Coordinates of C-alpha atoms and ligand atoms in Angstrom, one line a residue:
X227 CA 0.0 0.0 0.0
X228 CA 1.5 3.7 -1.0
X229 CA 1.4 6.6 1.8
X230 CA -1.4 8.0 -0.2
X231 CA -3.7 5.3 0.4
X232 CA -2.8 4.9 3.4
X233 CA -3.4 8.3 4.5
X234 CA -6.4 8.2 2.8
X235 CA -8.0 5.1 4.0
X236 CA -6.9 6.7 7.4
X237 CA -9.7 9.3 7.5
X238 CA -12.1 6.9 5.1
X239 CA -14.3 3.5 5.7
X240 CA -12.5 2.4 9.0
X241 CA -14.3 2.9 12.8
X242 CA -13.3 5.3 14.6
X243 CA -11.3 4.8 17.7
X244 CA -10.5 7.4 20.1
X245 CA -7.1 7.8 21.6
X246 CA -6.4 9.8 24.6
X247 CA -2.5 10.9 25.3
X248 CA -2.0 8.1 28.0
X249 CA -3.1 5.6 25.1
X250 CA -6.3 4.6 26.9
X251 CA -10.0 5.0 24.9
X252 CA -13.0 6.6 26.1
X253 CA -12.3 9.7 26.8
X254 CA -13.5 11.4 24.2
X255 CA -17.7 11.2 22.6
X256 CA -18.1 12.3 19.0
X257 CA -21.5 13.1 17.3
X258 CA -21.5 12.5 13.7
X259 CA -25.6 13.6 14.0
X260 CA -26.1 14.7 10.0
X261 CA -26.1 12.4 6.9
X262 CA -27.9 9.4 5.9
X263 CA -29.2 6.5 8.5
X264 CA -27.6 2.8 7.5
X265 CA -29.6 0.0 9.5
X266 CA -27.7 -3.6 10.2
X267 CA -29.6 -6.4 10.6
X268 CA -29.8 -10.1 10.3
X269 CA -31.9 -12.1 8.7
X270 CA -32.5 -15.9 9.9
X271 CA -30.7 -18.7 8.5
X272 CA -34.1 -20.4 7.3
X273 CA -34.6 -17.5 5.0
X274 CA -31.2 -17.5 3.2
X275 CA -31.2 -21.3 2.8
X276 CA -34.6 -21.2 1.2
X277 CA -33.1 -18.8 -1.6
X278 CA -29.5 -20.3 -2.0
X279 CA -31.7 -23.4 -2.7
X280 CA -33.3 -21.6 -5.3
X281 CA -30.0 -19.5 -6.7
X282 CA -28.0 -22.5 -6.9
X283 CA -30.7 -24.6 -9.1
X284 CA -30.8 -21.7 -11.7
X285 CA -27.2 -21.1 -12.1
X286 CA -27.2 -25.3 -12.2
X287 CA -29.3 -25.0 -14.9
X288 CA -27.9 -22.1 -17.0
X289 CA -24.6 -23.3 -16.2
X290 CA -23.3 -20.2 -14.7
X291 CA -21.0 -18.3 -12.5
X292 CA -22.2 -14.5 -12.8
X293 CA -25.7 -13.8 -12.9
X294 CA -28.0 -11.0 -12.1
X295 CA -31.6 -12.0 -12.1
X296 CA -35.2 -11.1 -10.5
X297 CA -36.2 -13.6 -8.1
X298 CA -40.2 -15.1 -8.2
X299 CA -42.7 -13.3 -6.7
X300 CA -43.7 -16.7 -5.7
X301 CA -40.5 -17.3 -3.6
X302 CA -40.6 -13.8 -2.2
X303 CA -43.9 -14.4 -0.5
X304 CA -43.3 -17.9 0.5
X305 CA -43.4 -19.2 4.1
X306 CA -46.2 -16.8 4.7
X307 CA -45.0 -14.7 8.5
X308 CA -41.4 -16.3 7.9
X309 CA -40.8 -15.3 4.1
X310 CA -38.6 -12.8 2.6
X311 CA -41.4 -10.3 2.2
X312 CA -42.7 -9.9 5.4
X313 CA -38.6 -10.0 6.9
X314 CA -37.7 -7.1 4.2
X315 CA -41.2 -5.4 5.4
X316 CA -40.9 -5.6 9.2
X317 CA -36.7 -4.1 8.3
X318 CA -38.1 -1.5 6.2
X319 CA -40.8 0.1 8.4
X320 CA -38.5 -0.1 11.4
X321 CA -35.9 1.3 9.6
X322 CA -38.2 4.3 8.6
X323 CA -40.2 4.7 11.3
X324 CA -36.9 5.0 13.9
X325 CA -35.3 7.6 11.5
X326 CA -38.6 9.7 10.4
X327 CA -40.3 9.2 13.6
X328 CA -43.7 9.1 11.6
X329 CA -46.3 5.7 11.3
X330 CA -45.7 3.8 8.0
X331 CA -48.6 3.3 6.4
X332 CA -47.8 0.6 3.4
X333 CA -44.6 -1.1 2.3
X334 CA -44.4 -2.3 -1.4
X335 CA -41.8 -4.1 -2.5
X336 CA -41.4 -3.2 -6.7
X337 CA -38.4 -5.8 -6.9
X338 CA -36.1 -8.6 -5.5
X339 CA -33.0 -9.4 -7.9
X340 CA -30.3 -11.6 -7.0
X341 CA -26.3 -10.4 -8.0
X342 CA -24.0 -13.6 -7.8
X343 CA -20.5 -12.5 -8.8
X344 CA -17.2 -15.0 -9.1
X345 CA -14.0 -12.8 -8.8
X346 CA -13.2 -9.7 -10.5
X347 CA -16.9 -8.8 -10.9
X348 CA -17.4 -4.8 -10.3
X349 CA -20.9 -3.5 -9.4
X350 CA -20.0 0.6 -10.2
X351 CA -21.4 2.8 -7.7
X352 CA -25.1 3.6 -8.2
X353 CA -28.3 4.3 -6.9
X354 CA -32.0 3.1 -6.7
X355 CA -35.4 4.9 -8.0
X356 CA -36.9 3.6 -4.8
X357 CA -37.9 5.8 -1.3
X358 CA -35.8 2.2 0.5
X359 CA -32.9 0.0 -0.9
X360 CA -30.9 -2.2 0.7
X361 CA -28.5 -5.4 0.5
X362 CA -29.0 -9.1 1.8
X363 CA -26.0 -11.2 1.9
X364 CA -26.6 -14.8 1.1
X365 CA -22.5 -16.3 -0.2
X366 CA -19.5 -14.5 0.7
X367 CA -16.3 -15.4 -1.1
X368 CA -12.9 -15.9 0.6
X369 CA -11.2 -13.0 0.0
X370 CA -7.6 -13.1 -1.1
X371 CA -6.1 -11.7 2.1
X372 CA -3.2 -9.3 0.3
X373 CA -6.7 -8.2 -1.8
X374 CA -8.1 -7.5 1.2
X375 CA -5.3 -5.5 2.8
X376 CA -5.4 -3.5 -0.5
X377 CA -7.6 -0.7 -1.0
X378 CA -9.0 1.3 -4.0
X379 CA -8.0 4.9 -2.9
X380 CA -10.0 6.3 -0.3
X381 CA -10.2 3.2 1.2
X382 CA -12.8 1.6 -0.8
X383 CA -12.6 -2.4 0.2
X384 CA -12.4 -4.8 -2.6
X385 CA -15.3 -7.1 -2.4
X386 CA -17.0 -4.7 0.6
X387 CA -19.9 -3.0 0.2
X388 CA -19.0 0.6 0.0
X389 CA -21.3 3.4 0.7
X390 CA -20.7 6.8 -0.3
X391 CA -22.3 10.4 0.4
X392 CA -21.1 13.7 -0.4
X393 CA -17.3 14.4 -1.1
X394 CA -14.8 14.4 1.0
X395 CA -14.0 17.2 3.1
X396 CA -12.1 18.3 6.2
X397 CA -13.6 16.8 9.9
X398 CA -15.9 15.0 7.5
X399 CA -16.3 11.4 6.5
X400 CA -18.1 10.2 2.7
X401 CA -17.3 6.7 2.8
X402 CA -18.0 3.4 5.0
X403 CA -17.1 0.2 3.5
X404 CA -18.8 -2.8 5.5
X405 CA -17.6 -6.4 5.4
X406 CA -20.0 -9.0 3.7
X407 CA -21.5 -11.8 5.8
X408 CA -24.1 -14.0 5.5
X409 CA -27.6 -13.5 6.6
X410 CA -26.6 -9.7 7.1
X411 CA -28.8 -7.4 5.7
X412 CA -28.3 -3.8 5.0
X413 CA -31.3 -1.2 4.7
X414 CA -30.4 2.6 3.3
X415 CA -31.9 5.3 1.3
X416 CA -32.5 4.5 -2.0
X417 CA -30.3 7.7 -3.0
X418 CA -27.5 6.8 -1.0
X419 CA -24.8 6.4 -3.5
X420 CA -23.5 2.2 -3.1
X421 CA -21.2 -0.2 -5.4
X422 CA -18.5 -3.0 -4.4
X423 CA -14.9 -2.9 -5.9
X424 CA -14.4 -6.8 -7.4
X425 CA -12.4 -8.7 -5.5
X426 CA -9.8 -11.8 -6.2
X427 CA -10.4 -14.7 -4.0
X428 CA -12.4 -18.0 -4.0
X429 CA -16.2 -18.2 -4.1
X430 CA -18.6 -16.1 -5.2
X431 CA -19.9 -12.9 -4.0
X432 CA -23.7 -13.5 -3.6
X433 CA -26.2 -10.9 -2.8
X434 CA -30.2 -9.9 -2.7
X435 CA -31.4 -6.4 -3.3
X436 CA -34.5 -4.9 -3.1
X437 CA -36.3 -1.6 -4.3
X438 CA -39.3 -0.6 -1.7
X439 CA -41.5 2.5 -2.1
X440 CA -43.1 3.7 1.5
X441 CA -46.0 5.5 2.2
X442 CA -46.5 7.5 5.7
X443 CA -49.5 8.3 7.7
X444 CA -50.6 12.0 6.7
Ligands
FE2_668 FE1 -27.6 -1.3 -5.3

């Protein structure tokens, strides 16, 4: 890694930890109260199992690696209070109601697609036509570990999934890159601006994302 990128990855995607001068943590609260809400959640084990079941079949069948494709309505809805659906709906309205602080009135879910990427698959940074996106990770590759350790400038991981707002500027951070693992499940803005550098490793990158218009009371 070159000073620049290291520098650069110092102020980007990493947590922040607080140092005092006698090398012990705490000391110190900071308020980053502006910008976009990201939830984290995780989805049960049942409910990824169901659609790898499902994913692995159709790339069986079309014989496969990289694929990007819209996933049944059928299989969406199926296991009735346990399906995809209602998990993605219960996320999405306590996602909006804890960051509008107003009753959601109706969830709908316009589409479900499935991105299954072997290594060096890019997805370029983007955004949705929907009120709430988000990501559902169902495969995670093994990353190669120098990959890893090697980051796009400002600090973009390889294979992470790398959200961005704004530009950067002084006191002010534009980029978190989270780690992909199994059964988590991401919910954002549908603005916020997202993509994943490709990675080198073994595996497949295997992810679920959704588009979801909400409606509010009043
Ligand atoms: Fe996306």
């Amino acid at each position: 890694m070159d000073s620049a990128t290291r520098s650069l990855k110092k102020y980007e995607a990493e947590p922040i930890a607080v140092k005092t001068a006698d090398g012990s943590s705490g000391a110190m609260e900071l308020f980053s109260p502006f910008g976009p809400f990201i939830a984290k959640t995780t989805l049960p084990s049942d409910v990824i199992s169901r659609i790898n079941q499902f994913v692995d079949h159709e790339l069986a069948q079309a014989g496969v690696r990289g694929a990007e494709f819209i996933l049944p309505q059928a299989l969406v809805e199926e296991g009735g209070e346990h399906s995809l659906m209602q998990h993605l709906a219960n996320n999405i309205i306590a996602y909006h109601e804890a960051c509008e602080n107003s009753a959601v009135v109706s969830v709908t879910i316009e589409a479900v697609w499935i991105v299954n990427q072997p290594e060096g698959s890019p997805s370029p940074v983007h955004f949705h036509s929907s009120d709430v996106s988000g990501v559902l990770y169902l495969q995670t590759p093994a990353i190669d570990v120098r990959e890893e350790q090697r980051n796009y400038i400002s600090g973009r991981n390889a294979g992470y999934l790398n959200v961005l707002s704004g530009g950067k500027q002084p006191l002010n951070k534009s980029l978190i890159s989270f780690k992909p693992v199994v059964g988590d499940l991401y919910v954002f803005p549908g603005w916020l601006l997202h993509g994943v550098e490709p990675f080198r490793g073994s595996g497949e990158r295997r992810s679920l994302a959704f588009n979801a218009m909400v409606e509010i009371k009043g």
